[in-house]
Amino acid sequence: MTPSFMRRDRVFDFLAPPLPPDALLDTSHGPILYLEDISVSFDGFKALDALNLYIDDGELRCIIGPNGAGKTTMMDVITGRTRPDAGSAWFGSRIDLLRLDEPAIAKAGIGRKFQKPTVFENLNVVENLELATHGDKAVWRTLVARMDAALRDAIEGVLATIGLEADAYREAGALSHGQKQWLEIGMLLMQRPRLLLLDEPVAGMTHEEIERTAELLQRLAGEHSVVVVEHDMEFVRSIARKVTVLHEGCVLVEGDMATVQADPRVIEVYLGE
Amino acid sequence: MRWLMADKGGLVMLAVLAVVVIVVPLANLVIPPDSALHVSTYTVTLLGKYLCYAVLALALDLVWGYCGVLSLGHGAFFALGGYAMGMYLMRQIGERGVYGHPVLPDFMVFLDWQALPWYWYGFDMFWFAVLMVALVPGLLAFVFGWLAFRSRVTGVYLSIITQALTYALMLAFFRNEMGFGGNNGLTDFKDLLGFDLQADATRVALFLSSALLLALAYLACRAVVGSRLGRVVVAVRDAENRARFLGYRVEYFKLWVFTFSAVLAGLAGALYVPQVGIINPGEFQPLNSIELVIWVAVGGRGTLWGAAAGAVLVNYAKTSFTAVLPEVWLFALGALFVLSTLLLPRGLAGLLRRRGGAS
Amino acid sequence: MVLCTLLAGAATQAAERSEGFAADLAALAASGFDDMDAVVERIASSDHARAVPVMQALLDGRLYRRKSDDRVVIVADAEAGYVLTDAVDGAELGTVSRRKVKRINVNNQLRSLLRGLIARAALASADPARRLAAVEAMSGQLDADARDLLAERATQEEDARVREAISVAIAIFDLENGDAARRDAAIDTLRGSLDPVARGRLAVLAEDDTAPRETRRAAASALASIEQRIALYELAQTIFFGLSMGSVLVLAAIGLAITFGVMGVINMAHGELIMLGAYTTYVVQLAMPEHLGWSLAVAVPAAFLVAALTGIAIERGVIRFLYGRPLETLLATFGVSLVLQQAVRTIFSPLNRSVATPEWMSGSIEINAVFALTWNRLTIMLFMLVVFALLMAVLRYTRLGLEVRAVAQNRAMARAIGVRGNRVDALTFGLGSGIAGVAGVALSQLTNVGPNLGQAYIVDSFMVVVFGGVGNLWGTLLAGLGLGVANKFLEPWAGAVMAKILVLVFIIVFIQKRPRGLFPQRGRAAEG
């Protein structure tokens, strides 16, 4: 990327009209996420070994793999929490993720749900959603920010989507495990990300909740790109169009659920040894 | 104003403060000394001191109670504000010092210094001193916080390096070469803005200023806490990574709250010094900073008014104890530390709130 | 029979010599300054056992004549007058009033003669240490005769250090008084000598305009080599001091490395546990004043027990309720530290107590004039290494050590396989606290023991642990030693307080750059 001050068509950056945050995101070539030759090692243990992964815009992708396959580390790399030892990671074809830190990546349009549901337990549901809202998150702006009608509508919309209307003013800490998972997904929606990374979104949910989550994710795909890491095979089968199997830090097999399940290598990884 | 009306504890605190502000000056200046209702100037000053401590406790509650950053070095910001004010008061002494030197404070004459060090320039002007009272602690907090938060030093590590910070400052200020009076610090002040510091009216005015500072500081803190910024800060305290992945630059939030808090502490120190009449490196002792933590813990952190009330209560207990049984005070303080953490994790405010909730 | 005769013969000979010696002494008392020279020389050559003490007494002005019977006596001050000793046979003669005796006076000329004679007599002593002392006393003040005497002595001297000292003394003399050849030889001899006199004389010679250029250049180069050696030894000395300070830091921090590093518990009362160890030493010494030498051997286990039990009490009474809440633990243990401090103040008084250093730990090994290793520092360094090794052994080879490491790594899993978490926590905490107590014994040998002893070390100890990398004992060792040495190197040009501040600031900046210390535990688990 040419540093902006070198560009001759612009004198001062601040004179230019502010770009919408995702204006840089260019998915005209198809994929929204490119991971190429990503390697990460901890103390000699290779968590990711020359991983290659492409996610198409609007796709719903499930990633499965045994423990230690590198699923969480992969999410850490995409969201800027872990710097890879080698490789490149691009969001669209113009945003180099390895040059951004976590807040910048979040602002660029990647939302992440943690494995353990993480919400702000001492704030109520509405406040949780308010903080997640898409918008300027600089210190001064948050000091003077007010709840306006647009924001209120957005929050109500998300509350309806995640089914927490009745609990809108309850402290998040008092919610059930499944509700916390939903709230966290709701917070991601408030962020209006282009790419959603969900780490085990249905862990600890009841059957009914799992079904509703599956439904929600199906609905989100298309408008957003969704990457789901999950252990629950039944859930994966119910939502998956395309499945990637990770093993020992690289992609073992990629394809639709039926192909993957029939692949002898996958069977060996899951059943063998 | 809705946020203020919802804050019952804060309203009670402000109301008590208003009553005290009206009653105490009257009882001191109007009621004759032989009356039972007379409040001595000593008591007025003592109360003023407590109010300064309350502001300091507010400052700490903001960073600890809301932001989750336990600073064990907040006494340093208080002392720096105090020193800045002390320097102004020193320059005001002028020729009335023991050695009668027109510019140099006594201790510099004593050390045989020929000229005023550059960092003492400007402190003969009140506005400059006030500027420094806010700027010096603020700047130190900013630089320190910038380094610490950016490299994601958190929790206990942060607490210990803040303690090291105040410890290092204490060692530095003990040195005569630093030009802040070494061991003895700055003292023998004469007047402030031309008013005699020993006069009753000045004492009352200082007390009123402390009360005003407390009220303003409380409102400012409450406004910060009630804004979206306040919610972000709580979010950072409870789930730092979640906040970061929502796109908040966590370190900037911590940095600004920390700096604001340091400025408040500096202001409290500046009002404290003319009332007690001395500032010395002992104020930088790690013990002072950690005692301050216990005021907040006893009062109840994360409530603001609880912290202020805790500061007044603990210091009142300290004054009473040290007058009667000085050696017992440290036992009592130690026990307070242990008991309040074991039995009262939310402090007295938490106790009141539980009562209120149950009834 | 033959033996008897021989013995009797020797006895008569000795008696005769004694008589001559007594006569000489009497003469000494009677004669004027001019004759005294001869008398003193006679006494010196008498080879009598009392000759040296008498000459020394004369030199010191303690040789008197008793007025009542003209007997020559050596006096020592007493409250009521003088205690007398017979000059000839050393018999005690009781105390008399000052007016009953008269001093035998000497002048400066006689004094210098006496000094030379005493030194010469000492030179013949059977004890090499006394010979060495004699040579060193004579060095720099030789005359031509003394030089020859030393040169002769050197040929029969067996002790290498004495020979070395003699050659230096002769060379110093030759430097000023010898001919050109001797002077050049002297310069060569002095090259690299650490004798301060030699250095001074060489410096004079190097600047001396009257000396030949070659000689001056040689002197200057010899001087440079001396300076270089001195710098080297001073460096060694600084490192030694640094290591010794570092050992103290490591001792103070290593208990913390266990409680904070391994268990993750912030114990602000750690410094007070050190203080308890120091006070235990004090009490042990009070209890056994007769056996000061052994007191430390008793104090080490006693201090370990006292501190360990206190530590276990703190863990069971306070910390156990606060696991997982580090900031609260910090506050509660700080409260405990205040209580302990005040308790000591109430029991022992707020004043400092001084703890005696046993005989075997005082004194020093002098490597040379610039470099000496004091025994107490050396002992503490060794002690630190022993404690460290023992601790490592406990952690590595005992059941407790295994359980400690298991709990530190994964509490829930350890419990699942049958490790009793509570017991391990208490014992681990006791171990760390006990080591703090042992550190207190070492500290009592270096500083005064007072209620604030612990406070002075708590910040330092935390710094060492954090700097070294939490949970890494080797890191603690290196960090402690490194910080000690750094401190001692900074001290000469920054002053002790400033050096400490600089080190603190350095650590603050360092932690901010590398929050996990010098030797971080890596891996995803550590990322938190």
JSON list of C-alpha atoms in Angstrom, two decimals, chain C residues 272-281 283-284 298-314 340 430 433-438 441:
[
{"chain": "C", "resi": 272, "resn": "GLU", "atom": "CA", "xyz": [8.02, -9.29, 57.31]},
{"chain": "C", "resi": 273, "resn": "LEU", "atom": "CA", "xyz": [8.76, -13.02, 57.13]},
{"chain": "C", "resi": 274, "resn": "ILE", "atom": "CA", "xyz": [12.37, -12.07, 56.36]},
{"chain": "C", "resi": 275, "resn": "MET", "atom": "CA", "xyz": [12.25, -9.75, 59.34]},
{"chain": "C", "resi": 276, "resn": "LEU", "atom": "CA", "xyz": [10.96, -12.58, 61.55]},
{"chain": "C", "resi": 277, "resn": "GLY", "atom": "CA", "xyz": [13.94, -14.68, 60.46]},
{"chain": "C", "resi": 278, "resn": "ALA", "atom": "CA", "xyz": [16.31, -11.89, 61.44]},
{"chain": "C", "resi": 279, "resn": "TYR", "atom": "CA", "xyz": [14.66, -11.49, 64.83]},
{"chain": "C", "resi": 280, "resn": "THR", "atom": "CA", "xyz": [14.85, -15.24, 65.36]},
{"chain": "C", "resi": 281, "resn": "THR", "atom": "CA", "xyz": [18.62, -14.96, 64.92]},
{"chain": "C", "resi": 283, "resn": "VAL", "atom": "CA", "xyz": [16.68, -14.29, 69.98]},
{"chain": "C", "resi": 284, "resn": "VAL", "atom": "CA", "xyz": [18.83, -17.36, 69.39]},
{"chain": "C", "resi": 298, "resn": "VAL", "atom": "CA", "xyz": [20.90, -23.01, 65.25]},
{"chain": "C", "resi": 299, "resn": "ALA", "atom": "CA", "xyz": [19.30, -19.86, 63.87]},
{"chain": "C", "resi": 300, "resn": "VAL", "atom": "CA", "xyz": [18.93, -21.15, 60.30]},
{"chain": "C", "resi": 301, "resn": "PRO", "atom": "CA", "xyz": [16.56, -24.04, 61.09]},
{"chain": "C", "resi": 302, "resn": "ALA", "atom": "CA", "xyz": [14.88, -22.00, 63.83]},
{"chain": "C", "resi": 303, "resn": "ALA", "atom": "CA", "xyz": [14.21, -19.11, 61.46]},
{"chain": "C", "resi": 304, "resn": "PHE", "atom": "CA", "xyz": [12.99, -21.50, 58.81]},
{"chain": "C", "resi": 305, "resn": "LEU", "atom": "CA", "xyz": [10.51, -23.00, 61.25]},
{"chain": "C", "resi": 306, "resn": "VAL", "atom": "CA", "xyz": [9.29, -19.70, 62.67]},
{"chain": "C", "resi": 307, "resn": "ALA", "atom": "CA", "xyz": [8.77, -18.14, 59.25]},
{"chain": "C", "resi": 308, "resn": "ALA", "atom": "CA", "xyz": [7.32, -21.30, 57.73]},
{"chain": "C", "resi": 309, "resn": "LEU", "atom": "CA", "xyz": [4.77, -21.68, 60.53]},
{"chain": "C", "resi": 310, "resn": "THR", "atom": "CA", "xyz": [3.83, -18.02, 60.29]},
{"chain": "C", "resi": 311, "resn": "GLY", "atom": "CA", "xyz": [3.50, -18.43, 56.55]},
{"chain": "C", "resi": 312, "resn": "ILE", "atom": "CA", "xyz": [1.27, -21.47, 56.90]},
{"chain": "C", "resi": 313, "resn": "ALA", "atom": "CA", "xyz": [-0.85, -19.57, 59.40]},
{"chain": "C", "resi": 314, "resn": "ILE", "atom": "CA", "xyz": [-1.22, -16.70, 56.92]},
{"chain": "C", "resi": 340, "resn": "LEU", "atom": "CA", "xyz": [3.56, -8.35, 62.11]},
{"chain": "C", "resi": 430, "resn": "GLY", "atom": "CA", "xyz": [5.33, -22.69, 54.19]},
{"chain": "C", "resi": 433, "resn": "SER", "atom": "CA", "xyz": [7.99, -18.42, 53.79]},
{"chain": "C", "resi": 434, "resn": "GLY", "atom": "CA", "xyz": [10.62, -20.57, 55.48]},
{"chain": "C", "resi": 435, "resn": "ILE", "atom": "CA", "xyz": [13.15, -19.55, 52.88]},
{"chain": "C", "resi": 436, "resn": "ALA", "atom": "CA", "xyz": [12.28, -15.94, 53.58]},
{"chain": "C", "resi": 437, "resn": "GLY", "atom": "CA", "xyz": [13.08, -16.63, 57.23]},
{"chain": "C", "resi": 438, "resn": "VAL", "atom": "CA", "xyz": [16.43, -18.13, 56.26]},
{"chain": "C", "resi": 441, "resn": "VAL", "atom": "CA", "xyz": [19.31, -14.90, 59.10]}
]
